XYZ file of C-alpha atoms in Angstrom:
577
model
C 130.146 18.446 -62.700
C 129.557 19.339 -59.146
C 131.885 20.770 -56.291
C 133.662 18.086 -54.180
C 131.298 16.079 -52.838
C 129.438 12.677 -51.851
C 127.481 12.517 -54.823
C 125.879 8.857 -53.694
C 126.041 6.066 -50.799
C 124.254 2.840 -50.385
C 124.279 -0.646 -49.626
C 126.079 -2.936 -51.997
C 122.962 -5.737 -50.757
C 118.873 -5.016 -50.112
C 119.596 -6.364 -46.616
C 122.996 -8.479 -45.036
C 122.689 -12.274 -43.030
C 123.493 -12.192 -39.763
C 127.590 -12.523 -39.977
C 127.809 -11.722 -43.732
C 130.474 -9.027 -44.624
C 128.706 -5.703 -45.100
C 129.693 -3.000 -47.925
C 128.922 0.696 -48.735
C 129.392 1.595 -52.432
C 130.690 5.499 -52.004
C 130.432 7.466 -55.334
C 132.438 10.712 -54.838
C 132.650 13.799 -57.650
C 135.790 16.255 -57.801
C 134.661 19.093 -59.791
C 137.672 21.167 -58.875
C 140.315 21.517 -61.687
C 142.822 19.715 -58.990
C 142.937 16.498 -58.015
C 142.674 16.480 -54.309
C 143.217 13.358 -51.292
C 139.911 13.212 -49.501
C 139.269 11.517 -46.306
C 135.833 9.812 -45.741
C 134.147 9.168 -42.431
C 131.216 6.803 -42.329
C 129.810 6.016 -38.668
C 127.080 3.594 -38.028
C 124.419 3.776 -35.463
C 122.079 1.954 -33.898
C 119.638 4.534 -32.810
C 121.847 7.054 -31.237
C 124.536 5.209 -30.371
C 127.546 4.990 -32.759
C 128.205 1.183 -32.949
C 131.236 1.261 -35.192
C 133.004 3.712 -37.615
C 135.734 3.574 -40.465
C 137.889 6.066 -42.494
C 139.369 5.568 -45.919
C 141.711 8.135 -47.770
C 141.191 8.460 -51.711
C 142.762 10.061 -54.371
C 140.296 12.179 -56.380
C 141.163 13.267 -60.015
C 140.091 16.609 -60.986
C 136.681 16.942 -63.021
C 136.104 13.334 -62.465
C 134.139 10.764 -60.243
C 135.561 7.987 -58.152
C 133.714 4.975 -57.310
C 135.156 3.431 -53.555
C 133.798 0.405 -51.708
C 133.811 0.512 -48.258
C 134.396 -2.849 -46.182
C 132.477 -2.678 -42.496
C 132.783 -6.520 -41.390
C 130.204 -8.312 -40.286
C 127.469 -7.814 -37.919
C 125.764 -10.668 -35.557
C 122.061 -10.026 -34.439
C 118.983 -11.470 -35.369
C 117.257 -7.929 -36.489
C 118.184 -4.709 -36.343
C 118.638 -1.483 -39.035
C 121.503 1.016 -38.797
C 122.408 3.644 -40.029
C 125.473 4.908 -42.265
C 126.359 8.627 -41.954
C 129.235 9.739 -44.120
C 131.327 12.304 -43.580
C 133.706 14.138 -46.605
C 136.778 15.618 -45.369
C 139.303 18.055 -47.189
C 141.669 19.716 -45.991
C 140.361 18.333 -42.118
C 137.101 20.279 -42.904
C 133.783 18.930 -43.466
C 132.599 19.426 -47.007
C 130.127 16.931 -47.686
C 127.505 14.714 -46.004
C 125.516 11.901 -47.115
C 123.042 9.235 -45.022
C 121.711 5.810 -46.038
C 121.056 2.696 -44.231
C 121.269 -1.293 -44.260
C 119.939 -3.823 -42.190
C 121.354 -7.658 -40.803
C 118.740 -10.456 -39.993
C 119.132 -14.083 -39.651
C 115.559 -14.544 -41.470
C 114.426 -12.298 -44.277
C 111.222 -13.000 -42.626
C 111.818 -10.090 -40.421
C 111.494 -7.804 -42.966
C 109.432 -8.127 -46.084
C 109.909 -5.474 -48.297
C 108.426 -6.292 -51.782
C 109.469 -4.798 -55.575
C 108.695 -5.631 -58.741
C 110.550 -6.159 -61.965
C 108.264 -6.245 -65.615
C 110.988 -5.673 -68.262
C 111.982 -8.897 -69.902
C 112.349 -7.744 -73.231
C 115.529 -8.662 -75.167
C 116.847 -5.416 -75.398
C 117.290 -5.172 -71.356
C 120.133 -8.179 -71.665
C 123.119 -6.902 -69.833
C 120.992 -3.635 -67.897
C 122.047 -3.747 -63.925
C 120.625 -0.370 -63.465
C 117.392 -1.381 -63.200
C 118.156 -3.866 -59.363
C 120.706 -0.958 -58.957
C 117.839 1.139 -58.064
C 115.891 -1.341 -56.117
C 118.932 -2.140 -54.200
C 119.137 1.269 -53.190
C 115.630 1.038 -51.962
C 116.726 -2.333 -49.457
C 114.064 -4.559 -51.845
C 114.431 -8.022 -50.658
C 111.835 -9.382 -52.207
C 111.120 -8.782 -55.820
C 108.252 -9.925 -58.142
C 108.854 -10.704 -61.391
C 105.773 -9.647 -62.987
C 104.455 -11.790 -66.007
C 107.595 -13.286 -66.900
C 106.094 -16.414 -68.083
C 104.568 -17.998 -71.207
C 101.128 -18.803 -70.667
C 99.483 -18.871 -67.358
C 99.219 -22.684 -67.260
C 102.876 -23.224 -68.982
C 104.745 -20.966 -67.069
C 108.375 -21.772 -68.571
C 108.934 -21.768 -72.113
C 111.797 -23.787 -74.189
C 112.305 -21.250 -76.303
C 114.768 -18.100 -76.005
C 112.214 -15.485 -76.837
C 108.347 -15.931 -76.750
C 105.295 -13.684 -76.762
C 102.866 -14.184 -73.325
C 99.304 -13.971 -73.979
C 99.413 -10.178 -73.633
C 101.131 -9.801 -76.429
C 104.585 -8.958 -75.089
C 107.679 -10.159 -75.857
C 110.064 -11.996 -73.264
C 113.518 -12.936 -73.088
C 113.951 -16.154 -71.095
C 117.723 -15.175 -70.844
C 116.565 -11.864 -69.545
C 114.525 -13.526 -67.058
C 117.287 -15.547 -65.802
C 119.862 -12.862 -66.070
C 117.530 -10.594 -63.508
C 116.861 -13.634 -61.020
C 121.086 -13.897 -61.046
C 121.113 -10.069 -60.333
C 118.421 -10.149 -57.167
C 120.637 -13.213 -55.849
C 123.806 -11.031 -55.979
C 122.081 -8.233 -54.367
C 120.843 -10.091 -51.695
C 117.381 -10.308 -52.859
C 114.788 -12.978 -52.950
C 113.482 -13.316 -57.036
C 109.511 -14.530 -56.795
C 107.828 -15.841 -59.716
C 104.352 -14.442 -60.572
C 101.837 -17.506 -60.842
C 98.356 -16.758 -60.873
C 96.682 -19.615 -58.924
C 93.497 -20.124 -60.885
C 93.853 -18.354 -64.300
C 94.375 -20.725 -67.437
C 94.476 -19.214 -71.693
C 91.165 -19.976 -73.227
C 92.579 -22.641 -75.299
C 93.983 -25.011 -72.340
C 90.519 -24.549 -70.487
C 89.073 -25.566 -73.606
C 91.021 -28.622 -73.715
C 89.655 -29.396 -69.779
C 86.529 -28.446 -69.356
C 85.849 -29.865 -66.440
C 88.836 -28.169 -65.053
C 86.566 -25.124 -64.996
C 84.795 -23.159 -62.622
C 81.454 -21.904 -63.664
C 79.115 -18.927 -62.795
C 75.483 -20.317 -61.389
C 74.176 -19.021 -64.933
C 76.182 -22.275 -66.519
C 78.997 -20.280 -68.119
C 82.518 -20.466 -67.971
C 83.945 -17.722 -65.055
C 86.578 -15.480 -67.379
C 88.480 -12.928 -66.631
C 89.354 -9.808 -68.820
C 88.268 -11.894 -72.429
C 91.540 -13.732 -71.854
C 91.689 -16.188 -69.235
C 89.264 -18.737 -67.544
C 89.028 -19.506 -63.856
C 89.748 -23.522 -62.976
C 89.022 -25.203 -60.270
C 91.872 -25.304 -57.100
C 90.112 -28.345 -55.263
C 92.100 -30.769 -54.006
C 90.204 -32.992 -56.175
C 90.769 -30.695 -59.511
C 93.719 -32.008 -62.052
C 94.564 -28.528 -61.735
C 95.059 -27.971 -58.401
C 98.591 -30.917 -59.384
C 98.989 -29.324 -62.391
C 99.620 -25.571 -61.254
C 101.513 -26.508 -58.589
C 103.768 -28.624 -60.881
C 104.211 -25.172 -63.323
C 105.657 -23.742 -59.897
C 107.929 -25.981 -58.999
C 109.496 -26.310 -62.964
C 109.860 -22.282 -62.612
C 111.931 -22.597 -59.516
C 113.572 -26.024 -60.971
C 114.432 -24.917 -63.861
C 114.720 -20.896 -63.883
C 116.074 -20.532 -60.402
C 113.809 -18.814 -58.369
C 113.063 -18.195 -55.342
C 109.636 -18.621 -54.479
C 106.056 -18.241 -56.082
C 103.789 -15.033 -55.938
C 99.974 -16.857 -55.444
C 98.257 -14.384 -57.245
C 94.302 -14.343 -57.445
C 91.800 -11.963 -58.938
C 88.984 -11.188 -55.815
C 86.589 -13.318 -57.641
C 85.094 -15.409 -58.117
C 84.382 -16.286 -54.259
C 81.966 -19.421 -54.932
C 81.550 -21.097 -58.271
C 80.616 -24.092 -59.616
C 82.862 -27.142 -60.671
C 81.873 -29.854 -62.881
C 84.486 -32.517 -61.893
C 83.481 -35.976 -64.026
C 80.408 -34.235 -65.368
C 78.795 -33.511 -61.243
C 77.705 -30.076 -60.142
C 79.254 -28.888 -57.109
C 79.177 -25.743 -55.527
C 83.272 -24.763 -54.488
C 83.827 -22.168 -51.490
C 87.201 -20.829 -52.561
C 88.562 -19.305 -49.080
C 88.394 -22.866 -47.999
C 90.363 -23.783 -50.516
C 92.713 -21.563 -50.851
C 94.969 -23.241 -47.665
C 95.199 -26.540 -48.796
C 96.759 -25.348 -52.091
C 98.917 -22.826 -50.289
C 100.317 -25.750 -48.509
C 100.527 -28.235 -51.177
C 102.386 -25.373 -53.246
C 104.631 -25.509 -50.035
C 105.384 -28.484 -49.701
C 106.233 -29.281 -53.023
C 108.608 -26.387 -53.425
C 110.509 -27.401 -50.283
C 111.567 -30.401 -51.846
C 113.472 -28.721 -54.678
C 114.822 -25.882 -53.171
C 115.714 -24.594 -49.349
C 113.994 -21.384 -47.851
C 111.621 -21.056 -50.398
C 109.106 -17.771 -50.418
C 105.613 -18.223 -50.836
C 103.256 -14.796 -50.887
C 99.457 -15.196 -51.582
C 97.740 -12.325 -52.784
C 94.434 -11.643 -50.892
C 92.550 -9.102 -53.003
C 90.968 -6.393 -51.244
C 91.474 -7.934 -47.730
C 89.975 -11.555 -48.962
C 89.864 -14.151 -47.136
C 93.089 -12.899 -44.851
C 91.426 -15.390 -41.697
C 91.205 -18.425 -43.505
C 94.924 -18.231 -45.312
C 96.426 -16.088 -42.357
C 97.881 -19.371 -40.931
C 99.006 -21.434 -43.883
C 102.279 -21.481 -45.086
C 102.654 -18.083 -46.279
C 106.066 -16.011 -45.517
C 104.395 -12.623 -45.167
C 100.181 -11.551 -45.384
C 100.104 -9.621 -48.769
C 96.684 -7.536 -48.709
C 95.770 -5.928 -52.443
C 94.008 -3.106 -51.466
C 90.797 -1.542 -53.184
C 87.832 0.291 -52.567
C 86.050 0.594 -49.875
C 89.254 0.001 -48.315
C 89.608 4.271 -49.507
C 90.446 5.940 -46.147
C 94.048 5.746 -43.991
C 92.105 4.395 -41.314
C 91.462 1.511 -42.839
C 94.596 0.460 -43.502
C 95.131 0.310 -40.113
C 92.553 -1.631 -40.050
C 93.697 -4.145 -42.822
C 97.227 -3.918 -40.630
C 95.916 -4.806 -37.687
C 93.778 -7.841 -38.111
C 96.181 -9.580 -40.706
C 99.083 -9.369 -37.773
C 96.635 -10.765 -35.496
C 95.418 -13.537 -37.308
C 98.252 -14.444 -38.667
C 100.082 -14.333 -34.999
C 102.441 -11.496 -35.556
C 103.460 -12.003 -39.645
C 104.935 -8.957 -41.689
C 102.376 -7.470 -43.522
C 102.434 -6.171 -46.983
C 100.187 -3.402 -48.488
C 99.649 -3.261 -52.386
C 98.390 -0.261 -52.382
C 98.656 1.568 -55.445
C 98.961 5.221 -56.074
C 96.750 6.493 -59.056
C 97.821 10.347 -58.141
C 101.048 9.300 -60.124
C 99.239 8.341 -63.361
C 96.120 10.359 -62.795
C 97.720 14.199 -61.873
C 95.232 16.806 -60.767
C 95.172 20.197 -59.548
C 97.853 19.600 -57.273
C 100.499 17.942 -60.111
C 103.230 15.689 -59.104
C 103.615 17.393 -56.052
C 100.197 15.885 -54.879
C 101.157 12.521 -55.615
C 104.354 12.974 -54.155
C 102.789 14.127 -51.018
C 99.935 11.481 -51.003
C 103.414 9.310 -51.320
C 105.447 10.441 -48.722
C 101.747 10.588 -46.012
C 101.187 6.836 -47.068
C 104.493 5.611 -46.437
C 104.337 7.185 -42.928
C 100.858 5.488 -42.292
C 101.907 2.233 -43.244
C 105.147 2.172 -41.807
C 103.591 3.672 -38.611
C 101.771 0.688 -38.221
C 103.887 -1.822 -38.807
C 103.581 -2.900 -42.226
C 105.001 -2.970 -45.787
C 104.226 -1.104 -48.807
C 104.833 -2.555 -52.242
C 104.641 0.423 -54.478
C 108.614 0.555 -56.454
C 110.215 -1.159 -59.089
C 112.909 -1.135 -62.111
C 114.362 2.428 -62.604
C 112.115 4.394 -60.929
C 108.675 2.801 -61.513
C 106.087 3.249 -59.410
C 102.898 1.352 -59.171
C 99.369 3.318 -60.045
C 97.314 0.064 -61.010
C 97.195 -3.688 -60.882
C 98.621 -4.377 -64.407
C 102.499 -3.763 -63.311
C 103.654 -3.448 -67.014
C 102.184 -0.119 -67.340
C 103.966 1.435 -64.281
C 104.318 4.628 -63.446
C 107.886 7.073 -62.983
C 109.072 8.785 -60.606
C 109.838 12.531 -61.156
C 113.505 12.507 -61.125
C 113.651 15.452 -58.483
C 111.725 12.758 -56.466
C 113.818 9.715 -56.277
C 115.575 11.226 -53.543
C 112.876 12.080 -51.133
C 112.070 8.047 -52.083
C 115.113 7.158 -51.080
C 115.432 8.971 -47.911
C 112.305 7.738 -46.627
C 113.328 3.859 -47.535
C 116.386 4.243 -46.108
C 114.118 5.839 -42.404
C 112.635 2.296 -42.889
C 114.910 0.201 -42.933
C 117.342 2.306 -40.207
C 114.506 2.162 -37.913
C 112.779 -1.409 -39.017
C 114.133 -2.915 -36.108
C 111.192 -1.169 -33.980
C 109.120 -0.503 -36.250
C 108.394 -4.287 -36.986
C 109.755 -5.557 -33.279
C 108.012 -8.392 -32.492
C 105.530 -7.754 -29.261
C 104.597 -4.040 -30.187
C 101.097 -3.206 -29.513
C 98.745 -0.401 -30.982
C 97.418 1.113 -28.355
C 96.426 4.229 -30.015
C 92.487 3.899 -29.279
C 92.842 2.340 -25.716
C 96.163 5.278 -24.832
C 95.207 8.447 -25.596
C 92.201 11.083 -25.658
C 89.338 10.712 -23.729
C 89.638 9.419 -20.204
C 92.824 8.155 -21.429
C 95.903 9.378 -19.581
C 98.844 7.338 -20.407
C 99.458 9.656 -23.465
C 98.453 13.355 -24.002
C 98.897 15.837 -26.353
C 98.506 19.681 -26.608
C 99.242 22.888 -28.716
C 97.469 20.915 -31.807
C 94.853 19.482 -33.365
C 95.042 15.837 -33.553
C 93.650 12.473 -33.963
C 93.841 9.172 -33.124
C 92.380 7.574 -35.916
C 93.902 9.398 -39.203
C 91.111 12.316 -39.307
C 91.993 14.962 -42.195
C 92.504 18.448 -40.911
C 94.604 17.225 -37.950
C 98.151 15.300 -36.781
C 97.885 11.735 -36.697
C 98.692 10.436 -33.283
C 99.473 6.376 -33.950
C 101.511 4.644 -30.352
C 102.518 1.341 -30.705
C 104.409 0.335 -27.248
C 106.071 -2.903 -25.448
C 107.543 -2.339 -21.620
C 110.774 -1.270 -23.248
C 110.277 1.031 -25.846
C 106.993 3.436 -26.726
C 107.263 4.894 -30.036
C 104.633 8.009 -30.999
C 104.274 9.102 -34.549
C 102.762 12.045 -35.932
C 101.554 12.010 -39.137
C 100.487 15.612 -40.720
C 97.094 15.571 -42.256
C 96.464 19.264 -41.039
C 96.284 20.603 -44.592
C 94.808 17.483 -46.411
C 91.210 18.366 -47.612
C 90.203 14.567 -46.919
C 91.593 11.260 -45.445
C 91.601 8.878 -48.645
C 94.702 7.594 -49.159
C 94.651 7.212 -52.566
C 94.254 10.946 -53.906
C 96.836 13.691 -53.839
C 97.256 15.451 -51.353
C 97.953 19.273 -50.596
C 101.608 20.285 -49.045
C 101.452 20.117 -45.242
C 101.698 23.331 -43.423
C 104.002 23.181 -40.719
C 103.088 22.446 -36.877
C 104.720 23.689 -34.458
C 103.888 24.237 -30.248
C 103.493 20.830 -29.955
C 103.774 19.207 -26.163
C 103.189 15.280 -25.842
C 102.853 13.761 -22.017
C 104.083 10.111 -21.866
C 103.152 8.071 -18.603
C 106.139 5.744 -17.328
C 106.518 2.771 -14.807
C 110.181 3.196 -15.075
C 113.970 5.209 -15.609
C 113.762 6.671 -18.666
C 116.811 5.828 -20.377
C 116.372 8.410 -23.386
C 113.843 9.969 -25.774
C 114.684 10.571 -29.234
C 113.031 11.995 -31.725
C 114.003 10.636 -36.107
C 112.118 11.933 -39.253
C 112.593 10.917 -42.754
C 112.470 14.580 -43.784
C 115.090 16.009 -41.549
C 119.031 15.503 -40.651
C 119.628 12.491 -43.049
C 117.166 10.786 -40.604
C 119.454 10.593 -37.818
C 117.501 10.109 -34.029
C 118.484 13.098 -32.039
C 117.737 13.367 -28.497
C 115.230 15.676 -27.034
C 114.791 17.029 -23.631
C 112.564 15.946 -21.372
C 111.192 16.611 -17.553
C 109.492 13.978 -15.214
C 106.255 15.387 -13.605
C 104.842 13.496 -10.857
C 100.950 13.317 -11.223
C 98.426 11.366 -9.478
C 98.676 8.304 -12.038
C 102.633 8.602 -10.980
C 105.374 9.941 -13.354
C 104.939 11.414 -16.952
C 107.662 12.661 -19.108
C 106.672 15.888 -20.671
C 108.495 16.243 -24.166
C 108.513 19.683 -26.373
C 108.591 18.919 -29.988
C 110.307 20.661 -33.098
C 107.740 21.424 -35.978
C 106.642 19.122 -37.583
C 106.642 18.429 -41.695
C 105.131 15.381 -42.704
C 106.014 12.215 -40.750
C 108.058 11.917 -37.643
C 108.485 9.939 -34.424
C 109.373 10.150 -30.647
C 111.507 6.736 -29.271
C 110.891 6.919 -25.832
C 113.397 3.911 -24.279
C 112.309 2.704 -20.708
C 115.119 0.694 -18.838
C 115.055 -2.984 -18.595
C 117.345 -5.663 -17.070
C 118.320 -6.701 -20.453
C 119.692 -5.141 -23.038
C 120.498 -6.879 -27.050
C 124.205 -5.962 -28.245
C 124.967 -5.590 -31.728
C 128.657 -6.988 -32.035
């Protein structure tokens, strides 16, 4: 056992409702051969600023572990991410520190942060750990990953039942997990493919089909065949019926609208007439009669559609999808392209959170640079997508991690690893209330380098568009609040974001210019890899140049990801109460 010490803290929910009581789980270890009374500290800031703080006294056995649950009350604001610093006291002295984070919203809307569980086996009846660790990662949204009987008879009477990949499932499991996200705070989303039917029931409706223009049945992977969503297709009624009886009758929260990428057009053959079927503009109408029907059994029901390597995000942008969820795949292969992906789904969808599948292979597929290549390609495309606004769905149960689009066979984490994980979830969701503010703008292309004054950077190499060899500069910005990240790509040998990647060197010298119309109230400067990811404030000077005043701002060095808050005054100001 280890010294006296905080040997865990997190959140006893994946994020808190506006007003609901929040909790801290605090595991503490006494190694000592003494019991001893500790004291812990916890404060909680927004930003900087310490919004509220509580001490408890506990009685520690010796050579034992004590499990406390700390009570904070309840918090009233539409969005916002704190932090929880924690503080272990003997004796009056400082012996142990820990950091996590939580976040309050009135509307889980505001933050979309997407797991998946795959395990339904009988022998995981009874196994917590598994949203434990999901919980710890503030996963409100969780996928349960083929779950069901057959594609086009989702729920099955019986207790245990093989699925057409030849697994075995527990419906008590099943229901038993959904239970667990609900406690936790989390929203449990059904896996429905939208399209895909077993051989046998497309067999029994053939004209339920699609078809390639060579006359043949579309299929997918020897198993499945491809019907036809129409309006005007049985099917279209009939899969949206298997939805509702899985949130009827199993409890869940919502549907995942999965879909494969293809086909895009096909041909149906509806009471025996050809007819050539444009999917994107179909996709919608189903999206909305899925919708619609849902809403009648259950409130606040989630709907995500799955558009498969960035198709067709501007026809479904606007339907009545909670979040845009963007598979990505090749040629979608470089950084900047997420941004890319990013950028246009939050425009045409008018300002939606935006979730990247984006798998990491580097965790199945280890190279010359071994886990610690995949755990650096990790920790670079966490900071890229959070950067720009968006959400990454790469965890699950106990450590899984996502290298593929068949979730079952998921990936682990090194142990060593989870940590590093965990800190940089936690830097998410402490900091999601500006990283996903509503009304930030990229202005990254149109800001900096070139003729462009408003931001300027020296003592390193950089770029603003994610170039290998140099510091990603990405500035998103509203009249209140400019936030500058720098992502390290100075020792990556390329800019795909799927391959490993080499450890960043450090960079250091680095001076960033910010132009400002206004006071600057403060400039802080938070990384996931340093000082439990507390924002610490950094000195600045005002210059006055011919474009008027710029605050000139000396950085630390940098490691992999960090970011400079630079608050402008305004009139009005949000309180957290």
């Amino acid at each position: 056992m280890t010294a006296i010490g905080i040997k865990d803290l997190y959140p006893l929910k994946a994020q808190f409702a506006s007003g609901e009581e929040v909790a801290l789980a605090v595991e503490l270890a006494n190694g000592a051969v003494q019991a001893a009374t500790l004291h812990i500290r916890v404060f909680i800031r927004e930003l900087d600023r310490i919004v509220r703080h509580c001490e408890l006294a506990v009685e520690a056995p010796a050579q034992d572990e004590v499990r406390v649950e700390l009570k904070l009350g309840s918090f009233e604001a539409a969005f916002v991410g704190l932090g929880a610093d924690a503080e272990l006291l003997m004796d009056g002295e400082v012996v142990s520190r820990l950091s996590t984070a939580f976040d309050v919203a009135d509307d889980w809307r505001r933050a979309t942060r997407y797991g998946f569980l795959s395990d339904f086996g009988a022998e995981q009846a009874g196994d917590a750990s598994d949203v434990l660790w999901m919980t710890k990662l503030h996963l409100n949204l969780v996928q349960f990953y083929d779950w069901m009987y057959r594609h086009d008879d989702l729920v099955s009477a019986e207790e245990v039942y093989m699925d057409l990949m030849g697994r075995s499932v527990s419906r008590k499991v099943v229901e038993e997990k959904i239970a667990l996200c609900h406690a936790h705070g989390m929203k449990a989303v059904a896996y429905g493919a939208v399209y895909a039917a077993s051989k046998a029931f497309a067999e029994q409706h053939p004209d339920w089909r699609l078809y390639t223009g060579a006359g043949e049945p579309y299929d997918f992977i020897g198993i499945f065949n491809i019907m036809n969503i129409s309006p005007a297709s049985p099917w279209h009624g009939h899969i949206v019926a298997e939805y509702g009886k899985a949130v009827e009758q199993l409890g869940f929260d919502g549907i995942h609208m999965d879909t494969y990428g293809f086909p895009k057009t096909a041909w149906s053959r509806l009471e025996g007439v050809p007819r050539l079927e444009r999917l994107e503009e179909q996709f919608p109408a189903l999206i909305e009669s899925t919708r619609e029907a849902l809403s009648e059994l259950k409130d606040d029901v989630c709907l995500i559609f799955n558009n498969v390597g960035n198709w067709p995000v501007d026809t479904v942008a606007r339907a009545s999808q909670d979040a845009i969820y963007v598979e990505v795949w090749k040629p979608y292969e470089r950084y900047h392209h997420l941004r890319e992906i990013i950028g246009w789904a939050q425009h045409l969808s008018g300002g939606k959170n935006v979730i990247l599948a984006a798998y990491l292979k580097p965790f199945r597929e280890l190279d010359a640079l071994g886990e610690g290549g995949a755990e650096n390609g990790y920790r670079l495309l966490n900071a890229v997508v959070s950067a720009h606004g968006a959400h990454h769905l790469l965890h699950g149960e106990n450590g899984g991690v996502l290298t593929q689009g068949y979730y079952v066979d998921y990936s682990r984490l090194r142990p060593g690893f989870m940590r590093v994980v965990r800190d940089y979830c936690d830097f998410g969701v402490r900091y999601g209330h500006v990283l996903y503010a509503e009304g930030m703008r990229d202005v990254s292309m149109t800001h900096a380098d070139g003729d462009n004054m408003e931001y300027t950077f020296e003592g390193f190499p950089f770029s603003t568009y994610g170039e290998a060899g140099k510091v990603w500069t990405v500035i998103r910005e509203k009249p209140e609040l400019k936030l500058v990240h720098f992502i390290n790509l100075v020792s990556a040998s390329d800019d795909r974001w799927n391959e490993a990647k080499e450890t960043p060197s450090p960079v250091e010298g680095r001076i960033v210019r910010v132009a400002v119309d206004g006071e600057v109230e403060s400039v802080l400067l938070a990384s996931p890899d340093a000082h439990g990811g507390q924002a610490l404030p950094l000195a600045f000077r005002l210059e006055t140049t011919p474009r008027g005043y710029t605050a000139v701002i000396a950085l630390p060095p940098l490691q992999f990801w960090d970011v400079v808050l630079v608050r402008v005054k305004t009139e009005e100001v949000a309180e957290i109460r």
